[in-house]
Coordinates of C-alpha atoms (C1' of nucleotides) in Angstrom, one line a residue:
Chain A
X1 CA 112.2 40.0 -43.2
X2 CA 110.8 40.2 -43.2
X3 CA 113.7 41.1 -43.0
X4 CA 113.8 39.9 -43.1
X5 CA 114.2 39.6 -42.2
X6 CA 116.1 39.7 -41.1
X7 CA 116.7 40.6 -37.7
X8 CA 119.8 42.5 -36.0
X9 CA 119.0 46.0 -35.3
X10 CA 117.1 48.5 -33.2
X11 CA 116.2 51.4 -35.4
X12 CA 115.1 54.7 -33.6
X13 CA 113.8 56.7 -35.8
X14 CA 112.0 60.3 -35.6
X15 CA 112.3 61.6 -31.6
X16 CA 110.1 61.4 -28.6
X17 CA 111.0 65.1 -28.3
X18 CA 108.3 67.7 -29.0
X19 CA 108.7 69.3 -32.1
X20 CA 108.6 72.6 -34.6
X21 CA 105.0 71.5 -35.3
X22 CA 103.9 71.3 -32.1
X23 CA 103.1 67.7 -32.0
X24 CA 104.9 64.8 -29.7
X25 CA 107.5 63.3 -32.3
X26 CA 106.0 59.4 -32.4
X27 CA 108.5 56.9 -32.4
X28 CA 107.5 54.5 -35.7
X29 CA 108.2 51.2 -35.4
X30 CA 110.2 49.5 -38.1
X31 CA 107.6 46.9 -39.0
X32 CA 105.4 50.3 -39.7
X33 CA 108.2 51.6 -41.8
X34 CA 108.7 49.0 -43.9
X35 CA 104.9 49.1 -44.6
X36 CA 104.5 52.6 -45.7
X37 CA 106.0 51.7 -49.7
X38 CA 103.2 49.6 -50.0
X39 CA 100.7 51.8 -49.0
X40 CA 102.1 54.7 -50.8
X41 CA 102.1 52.1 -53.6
X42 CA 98.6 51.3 -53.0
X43 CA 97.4 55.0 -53.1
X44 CA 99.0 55.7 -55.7
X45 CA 96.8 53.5 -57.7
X46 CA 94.1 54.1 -56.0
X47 CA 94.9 57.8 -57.0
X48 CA 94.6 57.0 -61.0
X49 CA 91.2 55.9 -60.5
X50 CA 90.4 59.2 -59.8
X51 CA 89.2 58.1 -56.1
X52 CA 89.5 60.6 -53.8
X53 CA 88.7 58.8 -50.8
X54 CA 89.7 55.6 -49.4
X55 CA 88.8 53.2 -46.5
X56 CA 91.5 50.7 -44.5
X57 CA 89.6 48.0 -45.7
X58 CA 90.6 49.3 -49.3
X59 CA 94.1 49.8 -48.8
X60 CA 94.7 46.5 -46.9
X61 CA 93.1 45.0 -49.4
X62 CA 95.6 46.2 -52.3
X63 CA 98.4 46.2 -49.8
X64 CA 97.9 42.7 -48.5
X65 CA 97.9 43.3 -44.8
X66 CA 95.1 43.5 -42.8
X67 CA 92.5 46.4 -41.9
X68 CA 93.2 47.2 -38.5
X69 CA 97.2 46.9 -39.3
X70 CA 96.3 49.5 -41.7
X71 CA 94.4 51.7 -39.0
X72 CA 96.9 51.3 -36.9
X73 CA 99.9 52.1 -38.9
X74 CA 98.3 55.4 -40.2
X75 CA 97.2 56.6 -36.8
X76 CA 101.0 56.4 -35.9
X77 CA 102.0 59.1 -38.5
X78 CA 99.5 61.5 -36.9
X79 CA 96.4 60.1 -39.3
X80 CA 93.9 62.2 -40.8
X81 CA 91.3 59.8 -41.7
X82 CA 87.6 60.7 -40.9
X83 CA 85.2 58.0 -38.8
X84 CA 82.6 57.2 -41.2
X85 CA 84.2 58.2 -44.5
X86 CA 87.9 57.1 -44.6
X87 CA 90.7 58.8 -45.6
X88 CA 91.4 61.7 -48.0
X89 CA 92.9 60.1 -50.7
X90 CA 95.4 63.2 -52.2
X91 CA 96.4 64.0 -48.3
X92 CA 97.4 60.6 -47.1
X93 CA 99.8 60.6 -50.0
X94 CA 101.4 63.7 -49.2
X95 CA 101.9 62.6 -45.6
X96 CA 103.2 59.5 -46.2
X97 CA 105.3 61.0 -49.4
X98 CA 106.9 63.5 -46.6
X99 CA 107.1 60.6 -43.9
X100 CA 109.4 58.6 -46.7
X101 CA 111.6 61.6 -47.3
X102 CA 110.3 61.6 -50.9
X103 CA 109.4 64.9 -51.5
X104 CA 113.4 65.8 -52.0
X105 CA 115.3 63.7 -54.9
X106 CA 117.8 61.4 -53.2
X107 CA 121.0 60.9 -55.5
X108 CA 122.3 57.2 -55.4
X109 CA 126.0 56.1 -56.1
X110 CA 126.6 52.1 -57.5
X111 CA 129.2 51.1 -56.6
X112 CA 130.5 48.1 -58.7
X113 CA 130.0 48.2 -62.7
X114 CA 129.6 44.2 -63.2
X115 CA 126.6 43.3 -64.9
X116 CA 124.1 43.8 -61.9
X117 CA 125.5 47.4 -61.1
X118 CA 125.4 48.6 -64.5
X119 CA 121.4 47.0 -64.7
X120 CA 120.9 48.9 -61.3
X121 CA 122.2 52.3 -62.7
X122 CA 119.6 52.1 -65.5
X123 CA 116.9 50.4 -63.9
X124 CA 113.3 52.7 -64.3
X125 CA 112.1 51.5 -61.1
X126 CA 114.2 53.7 -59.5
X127 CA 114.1 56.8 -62.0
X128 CA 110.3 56.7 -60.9
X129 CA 110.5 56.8 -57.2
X130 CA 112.7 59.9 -56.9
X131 CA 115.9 58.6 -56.8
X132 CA 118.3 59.3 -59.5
X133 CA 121.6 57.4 -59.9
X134 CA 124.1 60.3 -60.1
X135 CA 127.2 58.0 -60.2
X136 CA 128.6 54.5 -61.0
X137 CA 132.0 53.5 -59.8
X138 CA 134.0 50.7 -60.1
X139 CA 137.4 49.6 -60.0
X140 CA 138.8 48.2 -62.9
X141 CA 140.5 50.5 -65.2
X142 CA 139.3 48.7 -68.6
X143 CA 135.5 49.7 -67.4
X144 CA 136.5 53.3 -66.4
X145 CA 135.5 55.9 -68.7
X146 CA 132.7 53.8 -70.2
X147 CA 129.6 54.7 -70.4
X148 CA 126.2 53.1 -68.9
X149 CA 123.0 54.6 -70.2
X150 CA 123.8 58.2 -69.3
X151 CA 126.2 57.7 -67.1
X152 CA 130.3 57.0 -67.3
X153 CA 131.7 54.8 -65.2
X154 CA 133.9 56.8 -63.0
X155 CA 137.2 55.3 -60.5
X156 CA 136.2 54.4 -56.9
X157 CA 139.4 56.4 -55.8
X158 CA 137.3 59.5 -56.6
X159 CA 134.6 58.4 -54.1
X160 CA 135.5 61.4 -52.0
X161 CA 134.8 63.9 -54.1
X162 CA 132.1 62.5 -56.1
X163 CA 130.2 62.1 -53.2
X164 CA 130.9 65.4 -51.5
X165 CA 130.8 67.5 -54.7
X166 CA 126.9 65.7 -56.0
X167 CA 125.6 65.7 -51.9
X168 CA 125.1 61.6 -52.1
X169 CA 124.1 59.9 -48.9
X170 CA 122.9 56.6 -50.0
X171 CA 124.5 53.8 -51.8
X172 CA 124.2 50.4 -53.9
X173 CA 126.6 48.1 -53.2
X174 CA 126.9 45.7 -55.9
X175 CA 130.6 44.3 -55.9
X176 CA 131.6 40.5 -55.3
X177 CA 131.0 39.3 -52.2
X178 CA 135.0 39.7 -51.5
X179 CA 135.4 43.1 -52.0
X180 CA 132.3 44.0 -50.0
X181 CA 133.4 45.4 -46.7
X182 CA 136.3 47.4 -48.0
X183 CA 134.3 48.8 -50.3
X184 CA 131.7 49.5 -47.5
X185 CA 134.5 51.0 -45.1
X186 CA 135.5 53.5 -48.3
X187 CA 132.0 54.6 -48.7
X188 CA 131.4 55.3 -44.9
X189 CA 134.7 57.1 -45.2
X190 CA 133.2 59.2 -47.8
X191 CA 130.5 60.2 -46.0
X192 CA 127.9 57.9 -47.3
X193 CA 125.3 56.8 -44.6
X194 CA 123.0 54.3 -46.4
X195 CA 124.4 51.6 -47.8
X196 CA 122.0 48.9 -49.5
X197 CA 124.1 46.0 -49.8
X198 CA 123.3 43.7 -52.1
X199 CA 126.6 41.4 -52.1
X200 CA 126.3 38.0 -50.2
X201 CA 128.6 39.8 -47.7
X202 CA 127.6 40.5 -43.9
X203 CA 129.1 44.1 -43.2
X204 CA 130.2 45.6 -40.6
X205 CA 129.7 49.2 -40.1
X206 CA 130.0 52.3 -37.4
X207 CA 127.1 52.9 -35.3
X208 CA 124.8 55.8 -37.7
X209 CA 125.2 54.3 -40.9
X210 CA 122.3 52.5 -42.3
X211 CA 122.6 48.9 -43.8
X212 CA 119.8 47.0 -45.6
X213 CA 120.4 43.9 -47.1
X214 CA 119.1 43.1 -50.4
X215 CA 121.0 39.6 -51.0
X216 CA 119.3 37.6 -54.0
X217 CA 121.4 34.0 -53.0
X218 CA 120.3 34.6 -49.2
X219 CA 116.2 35.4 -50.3
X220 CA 116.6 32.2 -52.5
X221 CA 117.8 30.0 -50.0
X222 CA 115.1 31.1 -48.1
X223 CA 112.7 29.7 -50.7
X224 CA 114.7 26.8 -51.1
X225 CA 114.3 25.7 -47.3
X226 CA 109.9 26.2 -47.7
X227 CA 110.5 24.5 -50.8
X228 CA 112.2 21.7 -49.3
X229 CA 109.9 21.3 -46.7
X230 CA 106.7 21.5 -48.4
X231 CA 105.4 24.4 -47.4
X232 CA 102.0 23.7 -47.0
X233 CA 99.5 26.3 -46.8
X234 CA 96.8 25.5 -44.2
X235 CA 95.5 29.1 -43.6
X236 CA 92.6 28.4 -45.9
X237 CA 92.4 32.5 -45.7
X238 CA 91.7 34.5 -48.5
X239 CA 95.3 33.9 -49.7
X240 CA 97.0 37.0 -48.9
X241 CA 100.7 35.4 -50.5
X242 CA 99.8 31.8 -50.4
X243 CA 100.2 30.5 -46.6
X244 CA 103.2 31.8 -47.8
X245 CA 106.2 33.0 -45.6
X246 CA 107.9 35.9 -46.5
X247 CA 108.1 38.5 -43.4
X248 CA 107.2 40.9 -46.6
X249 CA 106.0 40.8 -50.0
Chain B
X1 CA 113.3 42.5 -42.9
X2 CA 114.1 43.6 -42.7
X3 CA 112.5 42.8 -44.8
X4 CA 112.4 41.3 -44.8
X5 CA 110.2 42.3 -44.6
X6 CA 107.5 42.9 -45.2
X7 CA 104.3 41.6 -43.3
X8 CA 101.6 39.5 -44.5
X9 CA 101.5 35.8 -44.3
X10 CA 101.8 32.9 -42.2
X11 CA 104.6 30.2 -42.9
X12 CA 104.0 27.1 -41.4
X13 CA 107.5 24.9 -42.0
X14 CA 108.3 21.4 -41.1
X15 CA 105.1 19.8 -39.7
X16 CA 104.3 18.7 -35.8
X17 CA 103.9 15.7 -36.6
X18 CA 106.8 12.5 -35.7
X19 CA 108.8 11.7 -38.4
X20 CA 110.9 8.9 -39.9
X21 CA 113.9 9.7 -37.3
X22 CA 111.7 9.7 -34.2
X23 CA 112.2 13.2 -33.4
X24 CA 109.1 15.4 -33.7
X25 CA 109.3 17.6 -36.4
X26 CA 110.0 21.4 -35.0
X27 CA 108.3 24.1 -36.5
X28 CA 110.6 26.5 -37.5
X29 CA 110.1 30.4 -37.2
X30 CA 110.6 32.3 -39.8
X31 CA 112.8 34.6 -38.0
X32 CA 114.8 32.1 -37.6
X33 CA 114.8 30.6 -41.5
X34 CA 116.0 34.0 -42.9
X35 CA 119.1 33.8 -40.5
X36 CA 119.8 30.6 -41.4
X37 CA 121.5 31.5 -44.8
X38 CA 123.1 34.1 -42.2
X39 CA 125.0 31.1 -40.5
X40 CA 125.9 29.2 -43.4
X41 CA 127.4 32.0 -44.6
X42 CA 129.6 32.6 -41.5
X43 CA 130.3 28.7 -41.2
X44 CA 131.7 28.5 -44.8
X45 CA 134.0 31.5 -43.4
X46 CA 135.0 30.0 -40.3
X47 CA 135.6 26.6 -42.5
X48 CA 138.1 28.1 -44.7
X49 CA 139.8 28.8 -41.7
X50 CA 140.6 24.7 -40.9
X51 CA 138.7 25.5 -37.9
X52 CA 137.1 22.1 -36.4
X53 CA 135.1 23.5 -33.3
X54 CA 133.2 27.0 -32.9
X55 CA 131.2 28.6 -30.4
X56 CA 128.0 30.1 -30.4
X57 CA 129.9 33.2 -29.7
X58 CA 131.9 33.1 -32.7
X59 CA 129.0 32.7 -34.7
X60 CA 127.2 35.7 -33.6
X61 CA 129.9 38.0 -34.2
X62 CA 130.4 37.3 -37.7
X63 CA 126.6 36.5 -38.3
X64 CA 125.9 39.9 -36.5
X65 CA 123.3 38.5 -33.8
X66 CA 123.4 37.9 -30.4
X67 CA 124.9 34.9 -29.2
X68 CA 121.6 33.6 -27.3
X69 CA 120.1 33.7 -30.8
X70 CA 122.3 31.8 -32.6
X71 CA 121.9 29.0 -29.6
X72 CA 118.4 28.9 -29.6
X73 CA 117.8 29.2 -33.0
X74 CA 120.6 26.1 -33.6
X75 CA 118.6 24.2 -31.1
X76 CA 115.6 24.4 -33.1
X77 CA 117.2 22.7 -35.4
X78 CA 117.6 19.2 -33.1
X79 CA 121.1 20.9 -32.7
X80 CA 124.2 18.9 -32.3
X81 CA 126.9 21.4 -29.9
X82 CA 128.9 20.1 -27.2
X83 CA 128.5 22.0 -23.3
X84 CA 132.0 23.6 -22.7
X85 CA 132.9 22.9 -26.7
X86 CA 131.1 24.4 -29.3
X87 CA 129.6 22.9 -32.1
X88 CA 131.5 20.9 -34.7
X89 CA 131.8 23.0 -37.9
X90 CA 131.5 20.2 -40.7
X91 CA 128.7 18.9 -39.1
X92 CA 126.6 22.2 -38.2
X93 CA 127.3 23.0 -42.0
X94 CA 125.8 19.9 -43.0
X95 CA 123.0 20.3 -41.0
X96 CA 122.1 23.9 -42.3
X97 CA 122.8 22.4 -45.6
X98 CA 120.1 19.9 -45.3
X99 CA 117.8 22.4 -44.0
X100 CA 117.8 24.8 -46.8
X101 CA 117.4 22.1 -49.2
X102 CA 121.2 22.9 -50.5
X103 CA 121.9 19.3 -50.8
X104 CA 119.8 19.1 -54.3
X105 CA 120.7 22.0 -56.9
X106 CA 117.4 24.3 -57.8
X107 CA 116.8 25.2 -61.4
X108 CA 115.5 28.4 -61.4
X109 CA 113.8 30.4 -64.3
X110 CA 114.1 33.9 -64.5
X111 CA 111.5 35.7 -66.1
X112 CA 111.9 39.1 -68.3
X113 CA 115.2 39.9 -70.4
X114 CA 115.0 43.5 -69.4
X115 CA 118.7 44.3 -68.0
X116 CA 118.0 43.4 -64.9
X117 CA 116.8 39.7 -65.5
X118 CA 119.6 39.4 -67.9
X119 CA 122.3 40.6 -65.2
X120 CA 120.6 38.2 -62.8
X121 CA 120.9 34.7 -65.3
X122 CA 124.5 35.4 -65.2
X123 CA 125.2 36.6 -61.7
X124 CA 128.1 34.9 -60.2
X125 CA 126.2 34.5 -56.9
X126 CA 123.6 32.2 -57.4
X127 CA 125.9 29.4 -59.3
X128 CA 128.4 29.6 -56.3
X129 CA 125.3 28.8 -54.0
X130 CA 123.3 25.6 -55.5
X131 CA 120.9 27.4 -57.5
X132 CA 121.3 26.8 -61.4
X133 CA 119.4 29.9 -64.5
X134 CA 118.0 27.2 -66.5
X135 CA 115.9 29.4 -68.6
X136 CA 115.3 33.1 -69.2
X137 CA 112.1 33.8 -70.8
X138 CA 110.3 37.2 -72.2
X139 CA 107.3 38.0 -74.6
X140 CA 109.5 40.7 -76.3
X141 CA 109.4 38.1 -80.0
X142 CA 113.1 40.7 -80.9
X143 CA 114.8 39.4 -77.5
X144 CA 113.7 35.8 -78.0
X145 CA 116.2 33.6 -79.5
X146 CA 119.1 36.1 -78.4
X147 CA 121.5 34.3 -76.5
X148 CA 122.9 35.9 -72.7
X149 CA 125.6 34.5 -71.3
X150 CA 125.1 30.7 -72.1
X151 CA 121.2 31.0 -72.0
X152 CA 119.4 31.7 -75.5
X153 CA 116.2 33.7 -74.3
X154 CA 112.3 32.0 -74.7
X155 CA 109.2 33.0 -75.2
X156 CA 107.1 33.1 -72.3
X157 CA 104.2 31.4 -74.3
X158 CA 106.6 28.1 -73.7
X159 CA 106.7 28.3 -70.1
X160 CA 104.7 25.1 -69.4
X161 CA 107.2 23.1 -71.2
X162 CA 109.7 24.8 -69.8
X163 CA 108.9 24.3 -66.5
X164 CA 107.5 20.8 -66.8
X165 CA 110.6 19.4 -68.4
X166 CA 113.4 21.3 -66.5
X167 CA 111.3 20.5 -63.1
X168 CA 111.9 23.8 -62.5
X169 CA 110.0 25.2 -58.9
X170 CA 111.9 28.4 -58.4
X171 CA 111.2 31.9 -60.5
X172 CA 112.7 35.0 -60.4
X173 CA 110.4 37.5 -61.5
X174 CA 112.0 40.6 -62.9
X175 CA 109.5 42.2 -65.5
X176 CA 108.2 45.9 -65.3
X177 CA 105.1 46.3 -62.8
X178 CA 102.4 46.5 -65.0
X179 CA 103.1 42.9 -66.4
X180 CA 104.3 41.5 -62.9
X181 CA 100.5 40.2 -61.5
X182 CA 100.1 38.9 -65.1
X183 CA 102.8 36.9 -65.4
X184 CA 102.8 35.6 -61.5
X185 CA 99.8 34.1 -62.8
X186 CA 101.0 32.6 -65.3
X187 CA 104.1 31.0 -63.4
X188 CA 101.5 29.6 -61.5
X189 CA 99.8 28.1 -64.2
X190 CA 102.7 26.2 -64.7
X191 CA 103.6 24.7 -61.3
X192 CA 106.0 26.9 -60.2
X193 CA 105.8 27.4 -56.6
X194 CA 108.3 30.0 -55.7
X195 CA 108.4 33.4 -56.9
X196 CA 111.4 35.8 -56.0
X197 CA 109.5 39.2 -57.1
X198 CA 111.6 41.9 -57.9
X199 CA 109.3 43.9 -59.8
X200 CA 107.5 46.8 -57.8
X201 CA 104.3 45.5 -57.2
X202 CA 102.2 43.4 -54.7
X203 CA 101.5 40.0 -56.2
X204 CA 98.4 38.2 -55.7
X205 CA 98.7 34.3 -55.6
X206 CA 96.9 31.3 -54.4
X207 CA 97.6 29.8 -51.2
X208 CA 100.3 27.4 -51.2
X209 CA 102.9 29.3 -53.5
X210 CA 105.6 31.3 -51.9
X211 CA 106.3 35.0 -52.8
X212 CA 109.1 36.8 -51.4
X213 CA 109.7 40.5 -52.4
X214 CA 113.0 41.8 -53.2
X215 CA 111.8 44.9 -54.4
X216 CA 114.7 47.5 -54.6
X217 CA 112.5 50.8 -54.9
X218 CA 111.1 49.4 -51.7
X219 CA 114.3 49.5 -50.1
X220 CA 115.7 52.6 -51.0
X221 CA 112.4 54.0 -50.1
X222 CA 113.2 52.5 -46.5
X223 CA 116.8 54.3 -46.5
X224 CA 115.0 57.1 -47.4
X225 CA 112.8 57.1 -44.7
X226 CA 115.5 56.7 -41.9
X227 CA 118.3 59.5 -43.8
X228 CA 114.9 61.8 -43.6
X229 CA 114.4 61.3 -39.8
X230 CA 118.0 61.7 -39.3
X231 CA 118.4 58.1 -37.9
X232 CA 120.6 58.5 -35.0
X233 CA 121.8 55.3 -33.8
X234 CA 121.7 55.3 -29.9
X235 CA 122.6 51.8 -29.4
X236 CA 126.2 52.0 -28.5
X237 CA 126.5 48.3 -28.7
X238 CA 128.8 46.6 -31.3
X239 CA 128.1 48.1 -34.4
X240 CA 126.2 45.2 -35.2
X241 CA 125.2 46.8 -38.3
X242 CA 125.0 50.6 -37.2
X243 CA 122.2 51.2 -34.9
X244 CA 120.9 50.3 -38.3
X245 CA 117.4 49.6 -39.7
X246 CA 116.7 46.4 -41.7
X247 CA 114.8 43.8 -40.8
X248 CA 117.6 41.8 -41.3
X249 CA 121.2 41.5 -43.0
Chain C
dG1 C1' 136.0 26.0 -16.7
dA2 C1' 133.7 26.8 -20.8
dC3 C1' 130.0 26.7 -23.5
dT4 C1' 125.4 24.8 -24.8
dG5 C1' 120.4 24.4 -24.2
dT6 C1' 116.4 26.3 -22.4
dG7 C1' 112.8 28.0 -19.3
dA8 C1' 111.3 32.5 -17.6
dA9 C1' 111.2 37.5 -18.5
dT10 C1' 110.8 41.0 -21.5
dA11 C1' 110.0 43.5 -25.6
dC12 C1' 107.7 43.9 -29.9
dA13 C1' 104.0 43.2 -33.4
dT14 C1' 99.5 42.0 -34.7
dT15 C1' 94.7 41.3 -34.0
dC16 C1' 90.4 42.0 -31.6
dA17 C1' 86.7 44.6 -30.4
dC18 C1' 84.5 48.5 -29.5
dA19 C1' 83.9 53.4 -28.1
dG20 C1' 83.8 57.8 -30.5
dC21 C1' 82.5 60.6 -34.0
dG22 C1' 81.4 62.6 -38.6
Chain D
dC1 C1' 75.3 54.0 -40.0
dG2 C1' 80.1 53.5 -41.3
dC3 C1' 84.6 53.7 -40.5
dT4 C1' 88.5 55.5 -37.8
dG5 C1' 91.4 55.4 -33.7
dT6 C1' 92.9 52.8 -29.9
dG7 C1' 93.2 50.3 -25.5
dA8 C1' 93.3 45.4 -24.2
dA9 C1' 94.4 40.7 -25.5
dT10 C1' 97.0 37.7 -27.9
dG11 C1' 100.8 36.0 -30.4
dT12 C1' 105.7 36.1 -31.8
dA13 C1' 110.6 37.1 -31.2
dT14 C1' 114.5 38.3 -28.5
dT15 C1' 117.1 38.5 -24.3
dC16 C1' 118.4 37.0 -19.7
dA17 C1' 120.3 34.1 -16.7
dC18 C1' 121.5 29.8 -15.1
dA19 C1' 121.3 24.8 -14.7
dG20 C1' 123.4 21.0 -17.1
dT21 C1' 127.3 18.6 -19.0
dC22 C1' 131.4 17.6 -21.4

DNA sequence: GACTGTGAATACATTCACAGCG
DNA sequence: CGCTGTGAATGTATTCACAGTC
């Protein structure tokens, strides 16, 4: 995205500078970044089978990439694997869990209560990843005070404080496309420095606040155009996704 | 792509060989398919505007890329702009249009009546951009026969029929993960040859069908990632999307 | 003069292939 | 011996910079 997608933006994450641990602070590529769900997502089903080590040529397998991207990707977060054995099963998942951020519990605000927000705010996807959905706002008055699941929808003119007093940082955005960027500047206002924005809406934010686009029309005009021209296949390979062409999956 | 994506396959769009207009068929990137839904998107803006004539420039800034990209990928296209002009808006539009296969409308079936595939047969979204819900199917036998919206829900054990008669090519897949490989199989039973996947899982499928993730666990996982490593931004440049991450938007 | 189209330069990502080590 | 870690090679994408042209 691939993807991206995608394509604007230099990331920069962790530092070149030494660090507390001692060790040079690597630089991980985005392309690595956006990898490490689906291994974490491999492990952990590699973990229910009681295996408690695993080779690259595993993982890539379950995570569809292939060995030596695997090899490569782990050595960047410092890698513990062991020539001629593999890696430690329980230990990879803790580093990558901590490389994630997921050993804390990151509380998510919705913003917009149509029918997509209020599926968002219950979806178990989420519940099971360790993010919790600790607001929904919207602004129409008729849907204020209503409850969602376990939550009530609350009024986006409280955005300050509901995001100050519950320590939020990242955001759904899942308004109509027309009231995307206002509701975009309001949540960077607030303090809010992820936004995942899944309006059909290109926004523009301040340098420091995060954006990932997660736009269901764009993703299906992208399979409309392979599907429009056949999109062969060639790559006779063992069909890792069907010749297909997502940058992801 | 962010995401876009993301990582494992090989496209392979528009074939080398000549074609009925003379021209030699380009080969698209990829990079540049997931921004074209970018452009069209910022040409519909600028057309609102009665503007005739716009400039690679112009593009870029509202598409958030440089303006070098938006030429070259344009010119991949056989591109149409005028030196010292611009290009003409109505027919750029046109163009793109034809591209992404907008000019025919896409019946799409979405496929698990969980809140999110229900939010998603009625999102506003897709009927504003050429893509038509034309069924909504699940195994659950106390959701079947339930209308949403202006869809009555199906059983998936119809989903030949379904898809044969509708001539439906396009699936959104929005079931829990355990049942997501299952049914993937099962849409491709049927001749469906694009899945949107928005359940957590990595989907195996044969070669010549098209997967793209939109998995939103995935994403905040990503945003998780970068608010961990406190994501700086560097980049003074012009905001294009805050020093951001993603693959894409 | 203004703006496109595009080779050449650079940056980034993936794959190869093998040395190193348990 | 088996499997990781990683430089070197390749492939892909983006940016630069300018010649071409309306």
């Amino acid at each position: 995205m691939p993807e991206p997608s995608y394509s604007s933006e230099r990331p920069e994450a962790s530092t070149d500078a030494p660090r507390a641990d001692g060790r040079v602070g690597r630089r991980i590529p985005e392309a690595t970044v956006s990898r490490l769900p689906l291994y974490y997502r491999s492990l952990l089903a590699v973990a229910a089978d009681r295996t408690t080590t695993v080779s690259s040529e595993r993982i890539a397998e379950l995570a569809h990439v292939s060995a030596a991207q695997v090899r490569k990707d782990l050595s960047r977060l410092g890698s513990y694997g062991t020539r001629g054995v593999g890696y430690e099963v329980p230990q990879l998942l803790r580093l990558i869990r901590s490389e994630l951020g997921l050993n804390e519990t990151w509380r998510v605000i919705v913003v917009g209560a149509g029918n997509l927000g209020r599926a968002l705010s219950q979806y178990e996807g989420f519940r099971s990843n360790d993010f919790e959905i600790s607001a929904l706002v919207d602004s129409d008055p008729l849907k204020i005070g209503t409850n969602v699941g376990k939550l009530t929808i609350e009024s986006i003119d409280d955005l300050d404080s509901i995001v100050a007093e519950r320590d939020i940082r990242i955001s759904i955005l899942a308004t109509p496309a027309h009231a995307a960027q206002q509701v975009a500047d309001r949540l960077v206002e607030a303090g809010v420095l992820s936004i995942m924005n899944l309006a059909p809406a290109i926004l523009d934010v301040p340098a420091g606040v995060l954006v990932r686009k997660a736009d269901l029309a764009t993703e299906l005009q992208i399979l409309s155009f392979y599907q429009h021209h056949g999109q062969v296949d060639l790559d006779t390979s063992d069909t890792v996704n069907g010749g297909g062409v997502p940058a992801d999956q």
